[in-house]
Coordinates of C-alpha atoms and ligand atoms in Angstrom, one line a residue:
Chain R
X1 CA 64.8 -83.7 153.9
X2 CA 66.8 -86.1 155.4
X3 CA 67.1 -89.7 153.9
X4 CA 67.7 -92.8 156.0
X5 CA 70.4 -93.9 156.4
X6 CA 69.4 -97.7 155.8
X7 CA 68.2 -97.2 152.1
X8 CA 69.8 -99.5 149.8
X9 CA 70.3 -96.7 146.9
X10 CA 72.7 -95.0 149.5
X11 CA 74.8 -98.1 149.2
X12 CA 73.9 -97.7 145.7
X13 CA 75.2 -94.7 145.3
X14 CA 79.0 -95.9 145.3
X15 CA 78.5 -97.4 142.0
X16 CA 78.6 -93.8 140.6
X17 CA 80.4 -92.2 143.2
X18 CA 83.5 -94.8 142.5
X19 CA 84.5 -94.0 139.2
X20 CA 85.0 -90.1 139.5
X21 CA 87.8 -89.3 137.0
X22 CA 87.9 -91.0 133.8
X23 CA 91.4 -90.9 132.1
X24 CA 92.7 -92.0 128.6
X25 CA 96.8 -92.5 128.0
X26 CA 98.9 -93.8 126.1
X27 CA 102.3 -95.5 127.1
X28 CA 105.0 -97.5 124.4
X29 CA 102.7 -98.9 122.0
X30 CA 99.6 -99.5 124.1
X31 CA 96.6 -97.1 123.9
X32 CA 94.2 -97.2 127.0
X33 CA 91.1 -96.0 126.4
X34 CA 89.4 -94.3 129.5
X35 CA 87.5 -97.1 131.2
X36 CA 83.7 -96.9 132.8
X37 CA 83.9 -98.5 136.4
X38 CA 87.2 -98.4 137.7
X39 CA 89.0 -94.9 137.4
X40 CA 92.3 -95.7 135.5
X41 CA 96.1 -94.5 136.0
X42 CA 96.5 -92.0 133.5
X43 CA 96.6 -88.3 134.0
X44 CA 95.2 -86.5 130.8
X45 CA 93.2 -83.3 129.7
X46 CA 90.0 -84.9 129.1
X47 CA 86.1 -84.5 129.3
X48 CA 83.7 -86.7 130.2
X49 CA 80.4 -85.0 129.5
X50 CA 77.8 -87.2 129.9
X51 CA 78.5 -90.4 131.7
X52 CA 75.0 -92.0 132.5
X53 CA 74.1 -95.0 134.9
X54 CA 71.1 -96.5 135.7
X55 CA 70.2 -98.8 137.8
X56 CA 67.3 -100.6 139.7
X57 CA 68.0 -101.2 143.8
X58 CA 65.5 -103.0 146.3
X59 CA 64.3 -99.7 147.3
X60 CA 64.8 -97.5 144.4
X61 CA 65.6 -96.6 140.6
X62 CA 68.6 -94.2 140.6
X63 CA 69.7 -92.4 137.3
X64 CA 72.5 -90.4 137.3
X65 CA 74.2 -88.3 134.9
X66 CA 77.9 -87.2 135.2
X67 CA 80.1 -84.7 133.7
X68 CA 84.4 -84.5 134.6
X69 CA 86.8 -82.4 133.9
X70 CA 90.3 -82.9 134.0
X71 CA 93.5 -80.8 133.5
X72 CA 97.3 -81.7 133.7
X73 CA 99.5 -79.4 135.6
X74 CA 102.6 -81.0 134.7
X75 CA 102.8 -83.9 132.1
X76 CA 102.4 -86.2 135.5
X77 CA 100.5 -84.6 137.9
X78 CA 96.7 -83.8 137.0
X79 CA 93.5 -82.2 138.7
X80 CA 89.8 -83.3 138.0
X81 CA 86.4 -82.2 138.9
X82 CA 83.6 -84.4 138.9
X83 CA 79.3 -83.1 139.1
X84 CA 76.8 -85.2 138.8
X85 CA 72.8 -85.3 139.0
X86 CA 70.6 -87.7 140.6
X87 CA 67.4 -88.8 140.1
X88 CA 66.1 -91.1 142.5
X89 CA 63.0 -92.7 142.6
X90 CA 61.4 -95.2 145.3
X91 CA 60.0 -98.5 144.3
X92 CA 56.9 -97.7 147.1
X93 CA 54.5 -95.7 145.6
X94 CA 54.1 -93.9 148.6
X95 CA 57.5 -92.5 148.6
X96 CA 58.1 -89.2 146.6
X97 CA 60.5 -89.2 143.9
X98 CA 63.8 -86.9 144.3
X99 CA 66.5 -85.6 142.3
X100 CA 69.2 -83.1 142.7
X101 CA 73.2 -82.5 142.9
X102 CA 75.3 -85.2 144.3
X103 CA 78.6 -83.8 146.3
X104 CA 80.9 -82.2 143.6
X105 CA 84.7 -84.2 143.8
X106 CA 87.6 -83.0 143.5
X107 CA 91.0 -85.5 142.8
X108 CA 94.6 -85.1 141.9
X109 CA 96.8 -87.5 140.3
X110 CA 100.5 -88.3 140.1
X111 CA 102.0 -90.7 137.9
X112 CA 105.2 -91.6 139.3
X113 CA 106.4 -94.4 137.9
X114 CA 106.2 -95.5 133.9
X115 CA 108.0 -98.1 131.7
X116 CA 107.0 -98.1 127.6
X117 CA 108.8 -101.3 127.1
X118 CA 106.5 -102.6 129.6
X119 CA 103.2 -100.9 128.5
X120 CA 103.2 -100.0 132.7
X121 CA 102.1 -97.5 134.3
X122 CA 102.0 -96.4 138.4
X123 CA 99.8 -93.7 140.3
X124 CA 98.9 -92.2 143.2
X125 CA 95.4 -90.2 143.9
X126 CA 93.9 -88.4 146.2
X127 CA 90.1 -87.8 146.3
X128 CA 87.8 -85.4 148.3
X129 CA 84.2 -85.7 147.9
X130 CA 82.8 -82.1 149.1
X131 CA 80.6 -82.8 151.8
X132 CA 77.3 -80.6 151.9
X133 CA 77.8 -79.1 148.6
X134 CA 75.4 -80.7 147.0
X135 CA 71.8 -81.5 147.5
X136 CA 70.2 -83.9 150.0
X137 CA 67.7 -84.3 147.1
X138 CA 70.2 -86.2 145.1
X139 CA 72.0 -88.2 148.1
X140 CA 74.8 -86.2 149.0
X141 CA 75.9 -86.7 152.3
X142 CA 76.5 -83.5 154.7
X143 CA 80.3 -85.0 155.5
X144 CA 82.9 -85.2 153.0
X145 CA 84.9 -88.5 151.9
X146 CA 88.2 -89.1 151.2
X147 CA 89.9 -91.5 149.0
X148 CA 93.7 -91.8 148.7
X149 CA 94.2 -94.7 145.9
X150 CA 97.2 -96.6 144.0
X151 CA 96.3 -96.9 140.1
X152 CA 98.4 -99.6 138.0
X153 CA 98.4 -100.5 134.2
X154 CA 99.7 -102.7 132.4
X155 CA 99.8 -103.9 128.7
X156 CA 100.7 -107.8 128.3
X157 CA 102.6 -106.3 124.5
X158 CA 105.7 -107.8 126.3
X159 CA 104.6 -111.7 126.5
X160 CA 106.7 -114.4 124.5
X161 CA 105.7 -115.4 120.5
X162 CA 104.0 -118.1 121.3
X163 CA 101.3 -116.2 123.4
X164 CA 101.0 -113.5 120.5
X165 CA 97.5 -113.3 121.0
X166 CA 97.3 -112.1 124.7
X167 CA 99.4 -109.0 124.0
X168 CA 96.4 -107.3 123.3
X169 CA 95.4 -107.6 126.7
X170 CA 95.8 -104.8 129.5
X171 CA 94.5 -104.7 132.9
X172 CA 94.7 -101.2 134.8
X173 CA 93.6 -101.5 138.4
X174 CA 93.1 -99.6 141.8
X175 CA 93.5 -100.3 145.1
X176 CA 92.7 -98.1 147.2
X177 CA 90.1 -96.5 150.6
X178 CA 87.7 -94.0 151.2
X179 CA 87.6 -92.4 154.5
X180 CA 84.3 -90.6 155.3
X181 CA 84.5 -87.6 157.4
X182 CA 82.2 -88.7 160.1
X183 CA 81.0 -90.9 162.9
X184 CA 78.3 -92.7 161.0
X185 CA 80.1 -94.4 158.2
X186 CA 83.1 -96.9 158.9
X187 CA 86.0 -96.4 156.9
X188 CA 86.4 -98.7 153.2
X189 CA 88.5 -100.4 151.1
X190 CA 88.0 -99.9 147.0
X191 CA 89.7 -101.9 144.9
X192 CA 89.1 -103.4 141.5
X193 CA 91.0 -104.1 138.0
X194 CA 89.7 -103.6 134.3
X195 CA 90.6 -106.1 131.9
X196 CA 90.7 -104.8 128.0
X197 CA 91.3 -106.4 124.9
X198 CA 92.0 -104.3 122.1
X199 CA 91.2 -104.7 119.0
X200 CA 92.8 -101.4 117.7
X201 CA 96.5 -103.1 119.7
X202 CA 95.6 -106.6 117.9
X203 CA 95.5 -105.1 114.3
X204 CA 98.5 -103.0 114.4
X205 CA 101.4 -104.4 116.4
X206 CA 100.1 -108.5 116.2
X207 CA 98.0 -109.6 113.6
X208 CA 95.8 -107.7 111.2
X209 CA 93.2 -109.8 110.8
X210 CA 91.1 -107.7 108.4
X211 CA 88.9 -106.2 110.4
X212 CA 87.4 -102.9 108.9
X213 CA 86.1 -100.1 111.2
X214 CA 84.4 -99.3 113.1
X215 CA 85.1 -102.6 114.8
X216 CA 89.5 -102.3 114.4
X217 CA 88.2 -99.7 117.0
X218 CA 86.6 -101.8 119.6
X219 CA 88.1 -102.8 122.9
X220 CA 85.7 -105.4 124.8
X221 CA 86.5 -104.9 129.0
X222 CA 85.0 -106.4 132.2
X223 CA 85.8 -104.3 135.0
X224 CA 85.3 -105.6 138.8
X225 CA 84.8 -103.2 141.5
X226 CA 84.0 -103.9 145.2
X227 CA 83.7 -102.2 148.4
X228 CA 84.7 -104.3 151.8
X229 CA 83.7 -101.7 154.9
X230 CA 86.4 -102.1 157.6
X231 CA 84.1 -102.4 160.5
X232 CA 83.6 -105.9 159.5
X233 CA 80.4 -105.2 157.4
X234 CA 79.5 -107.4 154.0
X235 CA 81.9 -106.7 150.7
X236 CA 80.0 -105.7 147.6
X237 CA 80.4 -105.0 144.3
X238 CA 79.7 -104.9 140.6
X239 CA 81.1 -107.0 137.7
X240 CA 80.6 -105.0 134.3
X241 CA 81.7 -106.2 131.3
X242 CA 80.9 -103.6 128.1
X243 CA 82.6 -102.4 125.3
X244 CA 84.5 -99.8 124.1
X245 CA 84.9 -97.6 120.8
X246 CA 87.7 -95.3 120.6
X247 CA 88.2 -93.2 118.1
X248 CA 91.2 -90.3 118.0
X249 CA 89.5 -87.6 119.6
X250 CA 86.2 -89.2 121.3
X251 CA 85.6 -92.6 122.8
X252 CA 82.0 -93.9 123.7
X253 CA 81.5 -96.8 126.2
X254 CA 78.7 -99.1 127.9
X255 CA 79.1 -101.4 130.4
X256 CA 76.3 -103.5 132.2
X257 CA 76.8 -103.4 136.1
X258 CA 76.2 -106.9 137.6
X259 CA 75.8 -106.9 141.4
X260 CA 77.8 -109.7 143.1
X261 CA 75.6 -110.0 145.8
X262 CA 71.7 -109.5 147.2
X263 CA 74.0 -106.5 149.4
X264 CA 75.1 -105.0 146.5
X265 CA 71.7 -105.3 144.4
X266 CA 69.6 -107.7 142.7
X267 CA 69.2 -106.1 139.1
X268 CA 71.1 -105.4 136.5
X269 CA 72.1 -101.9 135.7
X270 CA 73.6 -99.9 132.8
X271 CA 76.2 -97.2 132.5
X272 CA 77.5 -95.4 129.2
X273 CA 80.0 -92.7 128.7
X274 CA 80.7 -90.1 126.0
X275 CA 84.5 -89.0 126.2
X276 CA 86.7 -86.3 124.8
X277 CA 90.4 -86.3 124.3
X278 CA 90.9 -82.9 124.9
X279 CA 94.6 -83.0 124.3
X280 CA 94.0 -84.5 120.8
X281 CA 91.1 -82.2 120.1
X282 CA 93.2 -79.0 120.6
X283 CA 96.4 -79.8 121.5
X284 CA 97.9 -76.3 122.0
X285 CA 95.5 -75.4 124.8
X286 CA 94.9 -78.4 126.8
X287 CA 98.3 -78.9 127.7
X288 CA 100.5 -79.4 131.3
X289 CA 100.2 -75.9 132.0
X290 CA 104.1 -76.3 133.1
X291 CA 106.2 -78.9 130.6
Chain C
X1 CA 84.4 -65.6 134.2
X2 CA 86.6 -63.7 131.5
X3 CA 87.4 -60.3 131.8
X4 CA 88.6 -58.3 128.8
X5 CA 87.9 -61.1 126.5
X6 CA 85.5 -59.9 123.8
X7 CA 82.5 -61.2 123.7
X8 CA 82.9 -63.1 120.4
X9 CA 85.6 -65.5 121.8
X10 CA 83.3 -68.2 123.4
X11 CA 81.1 -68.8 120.4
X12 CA 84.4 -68.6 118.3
X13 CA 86.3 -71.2 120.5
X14 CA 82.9 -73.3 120.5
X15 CA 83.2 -73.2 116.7
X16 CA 87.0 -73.9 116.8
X17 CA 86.2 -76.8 118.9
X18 CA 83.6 -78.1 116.6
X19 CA 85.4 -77.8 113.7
X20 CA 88.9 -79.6 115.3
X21 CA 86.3 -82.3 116.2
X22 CA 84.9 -82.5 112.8
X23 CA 88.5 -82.1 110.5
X24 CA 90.7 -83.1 113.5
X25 CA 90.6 -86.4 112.2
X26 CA 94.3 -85.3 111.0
X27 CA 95.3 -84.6 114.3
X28 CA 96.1 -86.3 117.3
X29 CA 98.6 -89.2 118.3
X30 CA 99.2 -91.1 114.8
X31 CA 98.5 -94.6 114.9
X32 CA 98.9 -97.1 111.9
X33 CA 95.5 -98.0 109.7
X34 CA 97.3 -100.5 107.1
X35 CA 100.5 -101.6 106.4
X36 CA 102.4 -103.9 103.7
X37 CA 103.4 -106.5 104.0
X38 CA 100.4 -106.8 106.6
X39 CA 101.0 -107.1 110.4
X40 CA 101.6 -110.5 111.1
X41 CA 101.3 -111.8 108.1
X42 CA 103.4 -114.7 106.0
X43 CA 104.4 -113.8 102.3
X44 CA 106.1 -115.8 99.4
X45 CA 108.0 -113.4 97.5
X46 CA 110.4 -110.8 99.1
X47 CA 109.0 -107.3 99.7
X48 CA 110.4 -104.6 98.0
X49 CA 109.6 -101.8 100.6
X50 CA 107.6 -101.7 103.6
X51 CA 104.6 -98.8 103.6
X52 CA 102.5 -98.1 106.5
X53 CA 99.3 -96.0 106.2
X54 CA 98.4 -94.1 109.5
X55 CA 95.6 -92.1 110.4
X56 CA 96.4 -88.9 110.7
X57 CA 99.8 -86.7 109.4
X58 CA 103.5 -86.8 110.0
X59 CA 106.3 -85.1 110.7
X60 CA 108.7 -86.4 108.0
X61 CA 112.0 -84.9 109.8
X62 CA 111.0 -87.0 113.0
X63 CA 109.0 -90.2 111.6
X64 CA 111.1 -93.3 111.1
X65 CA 111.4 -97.1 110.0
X66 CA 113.6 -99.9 110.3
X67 CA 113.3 -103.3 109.5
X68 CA 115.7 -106.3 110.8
X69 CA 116.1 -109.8 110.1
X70 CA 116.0 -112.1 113.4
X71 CA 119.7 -111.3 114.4
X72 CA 118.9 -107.9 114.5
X73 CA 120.6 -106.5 111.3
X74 CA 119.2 -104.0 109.6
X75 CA 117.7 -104.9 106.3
X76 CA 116.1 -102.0 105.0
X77 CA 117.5 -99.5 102.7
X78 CA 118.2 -96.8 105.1
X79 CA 115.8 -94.1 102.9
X80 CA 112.9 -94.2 105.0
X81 CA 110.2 -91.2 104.5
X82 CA 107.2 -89.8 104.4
X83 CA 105.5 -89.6 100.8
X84 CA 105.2 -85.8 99.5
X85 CA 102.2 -86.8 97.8
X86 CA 100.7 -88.3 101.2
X87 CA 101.8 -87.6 104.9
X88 CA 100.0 -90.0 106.1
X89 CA 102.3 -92.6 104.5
X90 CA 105.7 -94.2 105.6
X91 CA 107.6 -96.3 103.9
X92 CA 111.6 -97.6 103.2
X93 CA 113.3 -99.8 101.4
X94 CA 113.8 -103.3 101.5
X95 CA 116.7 -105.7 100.2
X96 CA 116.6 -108.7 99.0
X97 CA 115.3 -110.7 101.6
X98 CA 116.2 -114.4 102.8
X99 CA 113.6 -116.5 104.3
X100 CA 113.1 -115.9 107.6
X101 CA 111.1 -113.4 110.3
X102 CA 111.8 -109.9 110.5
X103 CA 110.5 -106.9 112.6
X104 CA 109.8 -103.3 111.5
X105 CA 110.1 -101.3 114.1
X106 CA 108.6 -97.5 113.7
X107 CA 108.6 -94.4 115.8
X108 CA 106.4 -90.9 114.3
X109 CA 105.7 -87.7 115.1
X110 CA 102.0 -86.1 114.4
X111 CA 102.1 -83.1 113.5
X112 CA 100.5 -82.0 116.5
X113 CA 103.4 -82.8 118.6
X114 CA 102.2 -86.1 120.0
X115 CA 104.9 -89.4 119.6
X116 CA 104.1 -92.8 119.1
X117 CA 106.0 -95.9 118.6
X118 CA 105.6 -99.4 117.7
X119 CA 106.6 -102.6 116.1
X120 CA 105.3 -106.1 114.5
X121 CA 106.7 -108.9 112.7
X122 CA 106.1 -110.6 109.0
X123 CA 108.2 -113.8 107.9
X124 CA 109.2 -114.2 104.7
X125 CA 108.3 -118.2 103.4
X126 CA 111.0 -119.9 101.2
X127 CA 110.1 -122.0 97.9
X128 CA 108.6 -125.4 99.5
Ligands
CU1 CU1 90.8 -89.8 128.2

């Protein structure tokens, strides 16, 4: 069966589709943990099994649950694959409830430019959502997309003394479009930025303030991510501000997804997401396959 | 799909992976827990050594310490290491130390291969 196109939760639908690969790194002194929203620069061997997000639209409840996988080829140049499941189910009673596969992704990353002193790190990716290989159930579209992006992050560990307490701050960010193969759909711009203070970065290079665990392991971040269509239709967007815990081989996140406008949504959603440094976790087999 | 591979691998490798996520607390990149003097912080009387506790274990022949005073000499004994009794601990030598700030500056090696680096400052208060 074939959804309209005019549904809100197909708008809706980018909230989940936008954050495909999930990626941890670590550059000088700064640790970035793998953030919720916004897909960050890093190129890791990672899993991200599940990532969860639910959310009420005008039209519909969507829940979806998300697994990724991703591998480095060489230390800087990584490939990910994304699957997730939808379940989405119509505020009018009359409307039947549906669930199923959304279109599997496939992305490569290439970190091409990195500075420790500078906690800073630059990106390239290239995305390609698999048109037709999922299920119309879940709201995957028969056409594929594609989504070239710039990823940046950068740790603030270089600011003066006197702004001591800012250096645990790091913002990552993307910039970036998505280019759907078809007729229908106007091309987009994506871009957003993540904004992370860490605890763990405040403790250990700054000030140790005393904190005992588990919350020396907390990073509070808001991340903003919007969507402006290029044939002239309305921007929208989520703010979601969560939090954070990273330990050494696992991090677990939630984030609350704020629409920015009655386009985007007019409730507030939820995401979470259980992550595994693979590279930590067994460092002799997830490796770059070439050093 | 493996071919060849004997059908004991997977739930062998499953239990690998459980168990790396249950010990593996040693592993991974090593990042600091504690340290003394404490990050940051202001003492009264000079230090005889500086000690940082990580979180997971080192690679003595590739962990190091230094400490300078605010002109960038090295004040530190030279005779940094990891303790026998503990690799999870780093330390070196301090000397007598003049009032003033000074930075320790430490790079380590886990002994799973991964590096990390990093740095803070304590000032040492003179007699009011
Ligand atoms: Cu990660």
């Amino acid at each position: 069966m074939k959804y309209p196109r005019s549904l809100p939760w197909v708008a809706l639908l980018f909230v989940a589709h936008a954050g495909p690969a999930w990626a941890h790194g670590v550059i000088g002194k700064r640790f970035f943990p793998a953030t919720l929203t916004i897909d960050d620069p890093f190129v890791a061997d990672e899993l991200s099994l599940p990532s969860v997000l639910h959310i009420k639209g005008s039209e519909a409840k969507q829940t979806t649950l998300g697994a990724e996988f991703s591998k480095r080829i060489t230390p800087d140049l990584g490939l990910s694959i994304g699957a997730e499941y939808n379940f989405i189910d119509p505020n009018d009673p009359d409307e039947r409830s549906s669930s199923g596969f959304g279109n599997p992704e496939l992305s490569v990353k290439y970190t091409f430019f990195k500075s420790a002193a500078h906690e800073a790190v630059l990106s390239l990716g290239f995305g390609w959502e698999i048109g037709g290989a999922g299920e119309k159930s879940g709201g995957a579209e028969s056409f594929s997309t594609l989504s070239p992006a710039l990823f940046f992050g950068k740790g603030l560990g270089d600011l003066p003394d006197t702004l001591a307490f800012l250096r645990p701050v790091a913002v990552t960010g993307v910039f970036g479009a998505e280019i759907p193969l078809t007729d229908e759909e106007s091309n987009r711009l994506t871009y957003g930025v993540a904004f992370e203070y860490s605890l763990p970065y405040l403790q250990q290079f700054v000030r140790d303030v005393g904190l005992p665990k588990p919350f020396s392991q907390l990073i509070p971040v808001v991340e903003l991510l919007f969507q402006t269509p290029l044939d002239g239709g309305k921007t929208t967007g989520t703010v979601n501000p969560g939090i954070i815990w990273a330990g050494k081989l696992v991090e677990v996140g939630v984030e609350a997804i704020i629409p920015i406008n009655s386009e985007t949504g007019k409730n507030v959603g939820v995401r979470a997401l259980l992550h595994f440094f693979l590279d930590d976790i067994a460092p002799t087999v997830f490796r770059p396959i070439f050093q | 799909m493996s071919i060849g591979r004997p059908p004991a691998a997977r739930p062998i490798a499953l239990a690998g992976l459980l168990a790396a996520l249950w010990s593996g607390w040693a592993w991974a990149h090593a990042f600091p827990e504690r340290s003394e003097p404490r990050v940051g912080a202001v003492v009264r009387a000079s230090p005889a050594a500086v000690r940082i506790w990580f979180d997971g274990d080192l690679e003595p022949a590739f962990s190091r310490i230094t400490v300078t005073d605010s002109r960038g000499q090295r004040v530190d004994r030279d005779d940094a290491r990891v303790d026998p009794q503990n690799r999870r601990l780093l330390g070196v030598g301090l000397r007598p130390l003049a009032p003033g700030a000074y930075t320790v500056r430490w790079r380590v090696l886990a002994v799973d291969g991964h590096q990390t680096e990093g740095d803070y400052t304590f000032t040492l208060k003179g007699p009011e």
